[in-house]
Amino acid sequence: MPHEATSSALVGVRRALATLRTARSLQDLYDRATSALCEHCGFDRAVIFRLQGYEMIPHSVYFSGDPAWAEEFKAIGQRNPMRIDYDIVETDMISSREPMLVPEAQSNPRGFKPLVEACRTRSYTAAPIVPENVIIGFVHADCYFEDRDVDDHDREVIGAFGEGLGYAIERTSL
């Protein structure tokens, strides 16, 4: 990746994380995080899933320019929680603790069909959220409205953001 693109991405992540500093609650932090990913990091949709037991449940959903669709997606995700087991791709992040890229999401046999179909994503990237060395959830993002597949650069951006988000959660929890 050219030096300019790397510098620009780092500035975007830094700006996005700066918006989290004054969050007053965890829900406020999650809502700021999803919008910041879209406003500063080149994505146009973002979702934060929290792990509750063995299920992933959306806690914050931001779709640039389409809040109604975001709310609909969140409701679908809350009615149909994604179970973390060996059948879905997100399970890989639990052992690796690394961000991932999911190309061709619609045809991926390990994709969680209710949510993949509800958001019509072609590809997405995701990163674990790991405050205090415990995975508590995942942040997902894509570029649906731009009609662009996410790539390795996007995976690195969300990985850096996810790491900073973990620290922000620790600070907000204190």
Coordinates of C-alpha atoms in Angstrom, one line a residue:
M1 CA 0.0 0.0 0.0
P2 CA 1.4 3.4 -0.9
H3 CA 2.7 5.6 2.0
E4 CA 0.0 8.2 1.4
A5 CA -2.8 5.7 1.7
T6 CA -1.3 4.3 5.0
S7 CA -1.0 7.8 6.4
S8 CA -4.5 8.7 5.4
A9 CA -5.9 5.5 7.0
L10 CA -4.1 6.1 10.2
V11 CA -5.4 9.7 10.4
G12 CA -8.9 8.3 9.8
V13 CA -8.6 5.7 12.6
R14 CA -7.1 8.3 15.0
R15 CA -10.0 10.7 14.2
A16 CA -12.6 8.0 14.7
L17 CA -11.2 6.9 18.0
A18 CA -11.0 10.6 19.2
T19 CA -14.8 10.8 18.9
L20 CA -15.1 8.1 21.6
R21 CA -13.3 10.0 24.3
T22 CA -16.3 11.7 25.8
A23 CA -18.7 8.8 25.7
R24 CA -20.9 8.7 28.8
S25 CA -22.0 5.1 28.7
L26 CA -21.1 1.9 26.8
Q27 CA -24.2 2.3 24.6
D28 CA -23.1 5.8 23.7
L29 CA -19.6 4.5 23.0
Y30 CA -20.9 1.8 20.7
D31 CA -23.2 4.2 18.8
R32 CA -20.3 6.7 18.4
A33 CA -18.0 3.9 17.2
T34 CA -20.3 2.7 14.4
S35 CA -20.9 6.2 13.1
A36 CA -17.2 7.1 13.4
L37 CA -16.1 4.1 11.4
C38 CA -18.3 5.3 8.6
E39 CA -17.5 9.0 8.9
H40 CA -13.7 8.7 9.2
C41 CA -12.5 5.3 8.1
G42 CA -14.0 4.8 4.6
F43 CA -16.9 2.5 5.4
D44 CA -20.6 3.2 4.9
R45 CA -22.1 0.6 7.2
A46 CA -20.9 -0.7 10.5
V47 CA -22.3 -3.0 13.2
I48 CA -21.1 -3.8 16.7
F49 CA -22.1 -7.2 17.9
R50 CA -21.8 -8.0 21.6
L51 CA -21.2 -11.6 22.8
Q52 CA -23.8 -12.8 25.2
G53 CA -23.0 -16.3 26.1
Y54 CA -22.5 -18.0 22.8
E55 CA -24.6 -15.6 20.8
M56 CA -23.7 -12.5 18.9
I57 CA -26.3 -9.7 19.2
P58 CA -26.2 -6.4 17.4
H59 CA -25.9 -3.5 19.9
S60 CA -25.2 -0.6 17.5
V61 CA -25.9 -0.4 13.8
Y62 CA -25.1 2.5 11.5
F63 CA -25.9 2.6 7.8
S64 CA -24.9 5.9 6.3
G65 CA -28.0 7.7 5.0
D66 CA -30.4 4.8 5.9
P67 CA -31.2 4.8 9.6
A68 CA -34.5 2.9 9.0
W69 CA -32.6 0.0 7.3
A70 CA -30.1 0.0 10.2
E71 CA -32.9 -0.3 12.7
E72 CA -34.5 -3.1 10.7
F73 CA -31.2 -4.9 10.5
K74 CA -30.7 -4.5 14.3
A75 CA -34.2 -5.9 15.0
I76 CA -33.6 -8.9 12.7
G77 CA -30.3 -9.6 14.5
Q78 CA -31.9 -9.4 17.9
R79 CA -34.7 -11.8 16.9
N80 CA -32.2 -14.1 15.2
P81 CA -29.0 -14.1 17.3
M82 CA -25.9 -15.5 15.6
R83 CA -24.7 -18.5 17.6
I84 CA -20.9 -18.7 17.8
D85 CA -20.0 -22.2 16.8
Y86 CA -17.8 -23.8 14.2
D87 CA -20.3 -23.2 11.4
I88 CA -19.9 -19.5 11.1
V89 CA -16.8 -17.5 9.9
E90 CA -16.7 -15.2 13.0
T91 CA -15.6 -18.2 15.0
D92 CA -12.2 -17.9 13.4
M93 CA -11.6 -14.6 15.1
I94 CA -12.0 -16.1 18.6
S95 CA -8.9 -18.2 18.2
S96 CA -6.9 -15.9 16.0
R97 CA -7.9 -12.6 17.6
E98 CA -7.1 -11.0 14.2
P99 CA -9.4 -9.0 11.9
M100 CA -10.8 -10.9 9.0
L101 CA -12.0 -10.3 5.4
V102 CA -15.1 -12.1 4.1
P103 CA -15.3 -11.9 0.3
E104 CA -18.4 -13.3 -1.5
A105 CA -20.4 -13.2 1.7
Q106 CA -23.7 -14.1 0.0
S107 CA -22.4 -17.5 -1.2
N108 CA -20.2 -18.2 1.8
P109 CA -21.5 -21.5 3.3
R110 CA -20.3 -20.3 6.8
G111 CA -22.1 -17.0 6.6
F112 CA -25.0 -16.4 9.0
K113 CA -27.8 -16.3 6.3
P114 CA -30.5 -14.3 8.2
L115 CA -28.1 -11.3 8.6
V116 CA -26.1 -11.7 5.4
E117 CA -29.3 -11.7 3.4
A118 CA -30.9 -8.9 5.5
C119 CA -28.0 -6.5 4.7
R120 CA -27.3 -7.8 1.2
T121 CA -23.6 -7.4 1.7
R122 CA -21.2 -8.7 -1.0
S123 CA -18.2 -8.6 1.3
Y124 CA -17.4 -7.4 4.7
T125 CA -14.5 -7.1 7.2
A126 CA -14.6 -7.7 10.9
A127 CA -12.4 -7.4 14.0
P128 CA -12.7 -8.7 17.5
I129 CA -13.3 -6.3 20.4
V130 CA -10.9 -7.4 23.2
P131 CA -10.9 -5.2 26.3
E132 CA -8.9 -6.6 29.2
N133 CA -7.8 -9.6 27.1
V134 CA -11.4 -11.0 26.8
I135 CA -13.3 -11.0 23.5
I136 CA -16.6 -9.3 24.2
G137 CA -17.8 -8.8 20.7
F138 CA -17.0 -7.9 17.1
V139 CA -17.1 -4.8 14.9
H140 CA -18.2 -5.4 11.2
A141 CA -18.1 -3.0 8.3
D142 CA -18.6 -2.9 4.6
C143 CA -18.9 -0.5 1.6
Y144 CA -22.3 -1.4 0.4
F145 CA -23.5 2.0 -0.7
E146 CA -20.2 2.7 -2.5
D147 CA -20.8 -0.6 -4.4
R148 CA -17.3 -1.6 -3.5
D149 CA -15.9 -4.8 -2.1
V150 CA -13.8 -4.4 1.0
D151 CA -10.1 -5.4 0.8
D152 CA -7.0 -6.0 2.8
H153 CA -6.5 -2.3 3.5
D154 CA -10.1 -2.2 5.0
R155 CA -9.3 -5.2 7.1
E156 CA -6.2 -3.5 8.5
V157 CA -8.2 -0.3 9.2
I158 CA -10.9 -2.1 11.1
G159 CA -8.3 -4.1 13.0
A160 CA -6.6 -0.9 14.2
F161 CA -10.0 0.6 15.1
G162 CA -11.1 -2.5 16.9
E163 CA -8.0 -2.5 19.0
G164 CA -8.5 1.1 20.0
L165 CA -12.2 0.4 20.7
G166 CA -11.2 -2.2 23.2
Y167 CA -9.1 0.4 25.1
A168 CA -12.0 2.9 24.9
I169 CA -14.4 0.3 26.4
E170 CA -12.0 -0.3 29.3
R171 CA -11.8 3.5 29.9
T172 CA -15.5 4.0 29.7
S173 CA -16.2 1.0 32.0
L174 CA -14.0 2.6 34.7

